[in-house]
Short mmCIF file of C-alpha atoms in Angstrom, two decimals:
data_model
loop_
_atom_site.label_atom_id
_atom_site.label_comp_id
_atom_site.label_asym_id
_atom_site.label_seq_id
_atom_site.Cartn_x
_atom_site.Cartn_y
_atom_site.Cartn_z
CA MET A 1 104.85 89.44 128.73
CA PRO A 2 103.07 88.93 125.22
CA ILE A 3 104.54 90.42 122.54
CA LYS A 4 103.46 93.89 121.60
CA ILE A 5 104.07 95.79 118.67
CA SER A 6 103.47 99.47 118.55
CA GLN A 7 103.63 102.76 116.20
CA GLN A 8 102.19 105.60 117.94
CA PHE A 9 105.46 107.72 118.05
CA ASP A 10 107.28 110.18 115.97
CA ALA A 11 107.57 108.72 112.42
CA GLY A 12 106.14 105.37 113.48
CA ALA A 13 104.03 103.44 110.92
CA ILE A 14 103.07 99.79 110.62
CA GLU A 15 99.71 97.72 110.60
CA VAL A 16 99.78 94.54 112.21
CA VAL A 17 97.98 91.70 110.94
CA ARG A 18 98.82 89.21 113.66
CA ALA A 19 101.31 88.94 116.35
CA ASP A 20 100.45 85.99 118.37
CA ASP A 21 103.23 83.58 117.08
CA PRO A 22 106.90 85.16 117.25
CA ALA A 23 107.72 82.57 114.34
CA ALA A 24 104.72 84.23 112.40
CA ILE A 25 104.28 87.92 113.04
CA ASP A 26 102.43 89.11 109.90
CA LEU A 27 102.59 92.91 108.85
CA ASN A 28 101.74 95.21 106.50
CA ILE A 29 103.34 98.57 105.52
CA ARG A 30 101.33 101.42 106.25
CA LYS A 31 100.37 103.59 103.35
CA ASP A 32 101.34 107.62 103.51
CA SER A 33 98.94 109.30 105.64
CA HIS A 34 96.94 110.66 102.32
CA ALA A 35 98.41 108.95 99.59
CA ASP A 36 98.58 105.46 98.29
CA ILE A 37 102.48 105.20 99.09
CA VAL A 38 103.71 102.03 100.88
CA GLN A 39 107.43 101.86 101.75
CA TRP A 40 108.02 103.46 105.07
CA PHE A 41 107.87 101.63 108.14
CA TYR A 42 109.14 102.01 111.87
CA TYR A 43 107.79 100.18 114.83
CA ARG A 44 108.50 98.88 118.37
CA VAL A 45 108.53 95.48 119.58
CA GLN A 46 108.25 94.37 123.40
CA GLY A 47 108.33 91.23 125.14
CA ALA A 48 110.50 89.32 122.89
CA GLN A 49 113.79 89.06 124.46
CA GLY A 50 116.04 86.38 123.50
CA THR A 51 112.84 85.16 121.42
CA PRO A 52 113.50 84.37 117.56
CA LEU A 53 111.24 86.62 115.66
CA THR A 54 110.09 86.22 112.11
CA MET A 55 108.29 89.26 110.97
CA ASN A 56 106.84 89.05 107.42
CA PHE A 57 105.82 92.17 105.58
CA LEU A 58 102.85 90.83 103.44
CA ASN A 59 102.43 93.85 100.86
CA ALA A 60 105.94 94.49 100.23
CA GLY A 61 105.37 93.24 96.92
CA THR A 62 102.94 95.99 96.41
CA ALA A 63 105.19 98.82 97.66
CA ALA A 64 106.10 101.90 95.60
CA TYR A 65 109.56 100.71 95.03
CA PRO A 66 109.60 97.02 95.20
CA ASP A 67 113.27 96.82 93.78
CA GLY A 68 114.21 98.38 96.76
CA TRP A 69 113.86 95.33 98.93
CA LYS A 70 116.37 93.35 96.71
CA ASP A 71 119.71 93.06 98.67
CA TYR A 72 118.02 95.09 101.23
CA GLN A 73 118.80 94.76 105.01
CA ALA A 74 116.26 96.39 107.64
CA VAL A 75 117.48 98.45 110.96
CA ALA A 76 117.05 97.99 114.25
CA SER A 77 118.07 99.49 117.50
CA TYR A 78 117.34 99.11 121.25
CA ASP A 79 118.10 103.02 122.20
CA ARG A 80 117.19 104.74 119.01
CA ASP A 81 120.73 106.06 118.86
CA SER A 82 122.77 103.10 117.82
CA TRP A 83 121.39 101.30 114.56
CA PHE A 84 122.48 98.17 113.04
CA ARG A 85 121.10 95.94 110.26
CA VAL A 86 119.55 93.04 110.53
CA PRO A 87 119.04 89.60 108.27
CA THR A 88 116.06 90.74 105.78
CA SER A 89 114.91 88.38 102.81
CA TYR A 90 112.67 89.33 99.95
CA ASP A 91 110.81 86.54 97.86
CA GLY A 92 109.13 88.96 95.38
CA GLN A 93 106.15 89.28 97.36
CA THR A 94 106.90 89.26 101.04
CA MET A 95 109.68 90.80 102.97
CA THR A 96 110.66 88.97 106.16
CA ILE A 97 112.85 90.18 108.64
CA ASN A 98 114.52 87.66 111.17
CA HIS A 99 116.00 88.81 114.38
CA THR A 100 116.30 87.76 118.07
CA PRO A 101 116.11 90.84 120.29
CA GLU A 102 118.75 91.19 123.18
CA TYR A 103 116.49 93.13 125.24
CA ASP A 104 112.59 93.46 126.04
CA SER A 105 112.20 96.83 123.72
CA ALA A 106 113.65 96.91 120.13
CA TYR A 107 112.67 99.17 117.01
CA TYR A 108 112.93 98.32 113.52
CA ALA A 109 112.80 100.94 110.30
CA TYR A 110 113.58 101.28 106.87
CA PHE A 111 116.29 103.52 107.44
CA GLU A 112 117.71 105.02 110.81
CA PRO A 113 115.02 107.96 111.59
CA TYR A 114 115.76 111.49 112.12
CA SER A 115 113.22 112.64 114.94
CA TRP A 116 111.41 115.83 115.11
CA GLU A 117 113.06 116.68 118.28
CA ARG A 118 116.53 116.20 116.77
CA HIS A 119 115.45 118.56 113.85
CA LEU A 120 114.35 121.03 116.47
CA ALA A 121 118.07 120.48 118.22
CA LEU A 122 119.83 120.86 114.74
CA LEU A 123 118.34 124.63 114.44
CA ASP A 124 118.39 125.73 117.78
CA ASN A 125 122.20 124.59 118.37
CA ALA A 126 122.74 126.29 115.14
CA GLN A 127 121.22 129.72 115.87
CA LEU A 128 123.68 130.00 118.89
CA SER A 129 126.51 130.77 116.46
CA PRO A 130 126.98 134.47 115.69
CA LEU A 131 127.20 133.25 112.01
CA VAL A 132 123.60 131.86 111.85
CA LYS A 133 120.17 133.47 111.82
CA LEU A 134 117.08 131.25 112.12
CA VAL A 135 114.18 132.39 110.12
CA ASP A 136 110.38 131.28 110.14
CA LEU A 137 109.31 130.83 106.80
CA GLY A 138 105.71 129.99 107.62
CA ASN A 139 103.53 126.91 108.39
CA THR A 140 102.92 123.20 106.94
CA VAL A 141 99.66 122.19 106.09
CA ASP A 142 99.32 120.63 110.00
CA GLY A 143 100.60 123.97 111.19
CA ARG A 144 104.06 123.02 112.20
CA ASP A 145 106.99 125.55 111.64
CA LEU A 146 109.04 125.57 108.37
CA ASN A 147 112.32 127.05 109.35
CA MET A 148 115.50 128.02 107.48
CA LEU A 149 119.18 128.57 108.71
CA VAL A 150 120.78 131.71 107.16
CA ILE A 151 124.71 130.96 107.53
CA GLY A 152 127.11 133.33 107.10
CA ASP A 153 126.75 137.04 105.64
CA PRO A 154 123.53 138.00 103.83
CA ASP A 155 125.00 140.54 101.80
CA ALA A 156 127.74 137.75 100.25
CA GLU A 157 127.82 138.27 96.34
CA GLN A 158 126.73 134.34 95.93
CA LYS A 159 123.73 132.51 97.33
CA VAL A 160 123.87 128.78 97.98
CA TRP A 161 120.63 126.84 98.58
CA VAL A 162 120.30 123.64 100.49
CA ILE A 163 117.22 121.88 100.91
CA ALA A 164 116.42 118.47 102.30
CA ARG A 165 113.71 115.89 102.89
CA GLN A 166 111.26 116.78 100.23
CA HIS A 167 110.42 113.12 100.75
CA PRO A 168 110.27 112.67 104.15
CA GLY A 169 111.16 109.46 104.69
CA GLU A 170 114.58 109.87 103.05
CA THR A 171 115.93 110.57 106.35
CA MET A 172 119.64 110.30 105.10
CA ALA A 173 119.04 113.64 103.65
CA GLU A 174 118.59 115.54 107.29
CA TRP A 175 121.60 113.68 108.50
CA PHE A 176 123.39 115.22 105.58
CA VAL A 177 122.32 118.41 106.50
CA GLU A 178 123.53 118.03 110.21
CA GLY A 179 126.96 117.12 108.95
CA LEU A 180 127.00 120.06 106.41
CA VAL A 181 125.91 122.79 109.09
CA GLU A 182 128.44 121.25 111.67
CA ALA A 183 131.47 121.52 109.09
CA LEU A 184 130.26 125.02 107.95
CA LEU A 185 130.29 126.14 111.85
CA ASP A 186 133.31 124.52 112.82
CA PRO A 187 136.08 127.46 112.85
CA ALA A 188 138.65 124.30 112.22
CA ASN A 189 137.05 123.32 109.03
CA PRO A 190 139.14 125.03 106.19
CA PHE A 191 136.37 124.37 103.51
CA GLY A 192 133.44 125.62 105.88
CA ARG A 193 135.57 128.84 106.49
CA GLN A 194 136.52 129.25 102.91
CA CYS A 195 133.03 128.39 101.62
CA LEU A 196 131.53 131.48 104.17
CA LYS A 197 134.04 133.77 102.52
CA GLU A 198 132.30 133.28 99.12
CA ALA A 199 129.00 132.88 99.75
CA VAL A 200 125.85 132.72 102.17
CA PHE A 201 123.99 129.64 102.81
CA TYR A 202 120.27 129.12 102.93
CA VAL A 203 119.65 126.01 104.47
CA VAL A 204 116.21 124.28 104.94
CA PRO A 205 116.90 120.96 106.82
CA ASN A 206 113.36 119.51 106.35
CA MET A 207 111.17 120.83 103.62
CA ASN A 208 108.53 118.09 104.73
CA PRO A 209 107.88 118.27 108.44
CA ASP A 210 104.45 116.98 108.28
CA GLY A 211 105.40 113.98 106.28
CA SER A 212 108.09 113.24 108.49
CA VAL A 213 106.30 113.18 111.72
CA ARG A 214 103.37 111.34 110.40
CA GLY A 215 105.61 108.24 108.87
CA ASN A 216 105.45 109.10 105.51
CA LEU A 217 107.87 108.09 102.67
CA ARG A 218 106.91 110.55 100.32
CA THR A 219 104.25 113.01 100.61
CA ASN A 220 103.17 115.94 103.14
CA ALA A 221 99.88 116.24 104.94
CA ALA A 222 97.95 116.85 101.86
CA GLY A 223 99.14 113.73 100.00
CA ALA A 224 101.56 116.36 97.87
CA ASN A 225 104.55 114.68 96.44
CA LEU A 226 106.69 118.22 97.34
CA ASN A 227 109.19 117.33 94.48
CA ARG A 228 106.25 117.51 91.87
CA GLU A 229 104.91 120.79 93.22
CA TRP A 230 107.64 123.26 92.10
CA LEU A 231 105.74 124.56 88.94
CA ASN A 232 102.62 125.52 90.49
CA PRO A 233 102.81 125.16 94.44
CA THR A 234 99.96 126.30 96.18
CA MET A 235 99.27 127.61 100.11
CA GLU A 236 96.66 124.70 100.29
CA ARG A 237 98.20 121.83 98.85
CA SER A 238 102.15 122.47 98.94
CA PRO A 239 103.04 125.63 101.36
CA GLU A 240 106.42 123.96 101.96
CA VAL A 241 107.50 124.41 98.43
CA PHE A 242 105.23 127.66 97.75
CA LEU A 243 107.27 129.71 100.64
CA VAL A 244 110.68 128.07 100.00
CA LYS A 245 110.50 129.19 96.39
CA GLN A 246 108.93 132.39 97.03
CA LYS A 247 112.09 132.91 99.47
CA MET A 248 114.27 131.96 96.73
CA HIS A 249 113.08 134.42 94.15
CA GLU A 250 113.53 137.31 96.69
CA ILE A 251 117.07 136.25 97.48
CA GLY A 252 118.26 134.69 94.47
CA VAL A 253 120.11 131.45 93.89
CA ASP A 254 123.68 130.69 92.53
CA LEU A 255 124.00 127.10 93.68
CA CYS A 256 121.39 124.76 95.22
CA LEU A 257 121.76 121.09 96.45
CA ASP A 258 118.22 118.99 96.89
CA ILE A 259 119.09 116.24 99.19
CA HIS A 260 117.38 112.82 98.63
CA GLY A 261 117.67 109.05 99.04
CA ASP A 262 117.14 106.23 96.57
CA GLU A 263 115.69 103.22 97.44
CA GLY A 264 116.88 100.89 94.47
CA LEU A 265 120.49 101.99 93.86
CA PRO A 266 123.09 101.28 96.40
CA TYR A 267 125.24 104.18 95.38
CA VAL A 268 125.97 108.06 96.23
CA PHE A 269 125.47 109.91 92.86
CA VAL A 270 123.95 113.26 91.60
CA ALA A 271 121.17 113.96 88.84
CA GLY A 272 121.53 117.11 87.17
CA SER A 273 119.26 119.28 85.02
CA GLU A 274 120.72 118.23 81.60
CA SER A 275 117.46 117.27 80.07
CA LEU A 276 116.04 120.75 79.93
CA PRO A 277 116.18 122.26 76.27
CA THR A 278 117.70 125.34 77.52
CA PHE A 279 120.73 123.53 79.13
CA THR A 280 123.85 125.33 77.85
CA ALA A 281 127.52 124.19 77.20
CA ASP A 282 128.64 126.30 80.20
CA GLN A 283 126.21 124.58 82.48
CA VAL A 284 127.12 121.21 81.49
CA GLU A 285 130.68 122.31 82.22
CA ALA A 286 129.88 123.62 85.62
CA GLN A 287 127.84 120.60 86.14
CA GLN A 288 130.92 118.24 85.39
CA TYR A 289 133.15 120.51 87.37
CA PHE A 290 131.17 119.98 90.59
CA THR A 291 130.98 115.98 89.85
CA ASP A 292 134.78 115.91 89.03
CA ASN A 293 135.65 117.64 92.41
CA PHE A 294 133.13 115.66 94.25
CA LEU A 295 134.98 112.29 93.22
CA ILE A 296 138.36 113.87 94.79
CA ALA A 297 136.51 114.94 98.14
CA SER A 298 134.69 111.56 98.98
CA PRO A 299 135.16 107.96 98.18
CA ASP A 300 131.49 107.46 98.83
CA PHE A 301 130.25 109.47 95.76
CA GLN A 302 130.70 107.94 92.29
CA ASP A 303 129.43 109.00 88.83
CA GLU A 304 129.21 105.39 87.17
CA PHE A 305 125.72 104.64 88.27
CA GLY A 306 122.56 106.91 88.57
CA TYR A 307 119.43 107.76 86.64
CA GLY A 308 121.20 108.21 83.28
CA GLU A 309 119.77 110.29 80.65
CA THR A 310 116.14 111.07 81.21
CA PRO A 311 113.95 113.07 78.68
CA TYR A 312 112.37 116.28 79.08
CA THR A 313 108.62 115.81 79.78
CA PRO A 314 106.17 118.55 81.25
CA GLU A 315 106.93 116.72 84.35
CA THR A 316 110.39 117.92 84.09
CA LEU A 317 109.67 121.33 85.47
CA THR A 318 107.68 120.23 88.51
CA MET A 319 110.69 118.83 90.07
CA GLY A 320 113.08 120.95 92.28
CA SER A 321 116.33 120.91 90.86
CA PRO A 322 115.45 121.39 87.20
CA HIS A 323 113.10 123.73 88.11
CA ILE A 324 115.55 125.94 89.87
CA THR A 325 118.00 125.50 87.09
CA HIS A 326 115.29 126.82 84.53
CA ALA A 327 114.33 129.73 86.86
CA PHE A 328 117.85 130.87 88.04
CA GLY A 329 120.24 129.75 85.18
CA CYS A 330 122.34 128.16 88.41
CA LEU A 331 123.82 124.91 88.84
CA SER A 332 121.32 122.67 90.90
CA LEU A 333 121.91 119.34 91.43
CA THR A 334 119.61 116.54 93.27
CA LEU A 335 121.96 114.51 95.46
CA GLU A 336 120.98 110.83 96.07
CA MET A 337 122.07 108.44 99.00
CA PRO A 338 121.17 104.69 99.38
CA PHE A 339 118.65 103.11 101.42
CA LYS A 340 120.68 100.07 101.57
CA ASP A 341 124.49 100.01 101.64
CA ASN A 342 127.00 101.62 99.47
CA ALA A 343 127.99 99.14 97.11
CA ASN A 344 131.49 101.24 96.84
CA ASP A 345 132.30 100.59 100.44
CA PRO A 346 129.92 98.22 101.84
CA ASP A 347 129.59 97.81 105.85
CA ALA A 348 127.79 94.67 106.99
CA GLU A 349 127.13 95.99 110.36
CA THR A 350 125.30 99.21 109.60
CA GLY A 351 125.15 99.56 105.91
CA TRP A 352 124.68 103.17 104.57
CA ASN A 353 123.60 105.37 107.86
CA GLY A 354 123.12 108.43 109.50
CA ALA A 355 126.99 108.98 110.35
CA ARG A 356 127.80 108.28 106.93
CA SER A 357 125.28 110.76 105.53
CA ALA A 358 126.69 113.40 107.65
CA GLU A 359 130.39 112.90 106.73
CA LEU A 360 129.06 113.19 102.97
CA GLY A 361 127.70 116.35 104.13
CA LYS A 362 130.96 117.48 105.18
CA SER A 363 132.63 116.43 102.43
CA ILE A 364 130.71 118.25 99.92
CA LEU A 365 131.74 121.86 101.07
CA GLN A 366 134.89 121.01 99.01
CA PRO A 367 133.38 120.62 95.59
CA VAL A 368 130.95 123.63 96.79
CA LEU A 369 133.85 125.80 97.22
CA GLN A 370 135.52 124.92 93.92
CA SER A 371 132.26 125.69 92.04
CA LEU A 372 131.85 128.80 94.27
CA LEU A 373 135.61 129.98 93.27
CA ALA A 374 135.06 129.14 89.59
CA GLN A 375 131.76 131.43 89.37
CA ALA A 376 133.56 134.04 91.15
CA GLN A 377 136.21 134.23 88.33
#
């Protein structure tokens, strides 16, 4: 059986330059479907059982985030359930994966994927709880459903929003949401139980369904980077942000978490809204209080490494977290997780993965609860 490389499946993305020699397979990372963003890849190799493969990504050096390849290890799987890291190198221009598949079918990806089917299963399973209402916000550019989970009593005084995957290739974000939802609905989880006594949660597990299915890293089906659309979203270019923002203004926001992944930094960290000229001393204190409690709740979280101070520019209010802080005066944070490993606690086999993202989603309920209690006083 000759080697076959394919990408015609959910989130698949690769361009094959040549695959006639297993020791010199040349590939290009495909651009986002409607934008010049090069980073996400996900493909299947067949017919190479027991054959050493050398897979060269020729255009890695022109990727959107080339620093993301430094100290990076790609992920692979035989069953799309268990993913592991494989030897990967980068010379400043070409990224190379060296791996010998144990089976005839193997998958390789930038990070552990989160499929559209799993997304639908997350929604469907959650709606079976009496604590949950599944809400359809409207349609994406491609006509897919944009859904939201309302968890808890809608009449609760405090409103917590959690949005994920504005950037669709940051799949760790939806793994995170899966863990958070599981904890909120687990009657044995004390933080979930107490959080729902204090607030109602509005959770949008996937802000960018089209980009997710199309295999994009950063953009939707219209080529829009949703995390730069918050100031003036439109139904034509960014209906996902338009619909969520509309619902936020209808309901209100007291705390918001915008969940992401970072290509370069091998850490879990948060970015706040301190660059806003209107950022108050009380908001500084609330942001620090959340961070301090998160440090206690999860050893995977740290506050030493992150984006640092960023100046206020006209772009600031186009981004989700600062826009929401500005519009509602609330605590709004962007949470970043690594595509690589977590340097604080590395795992050579899996690196940072879906399971650890989900556990982080569970652990964040502790600082959320502490912030809710502080706001209620």
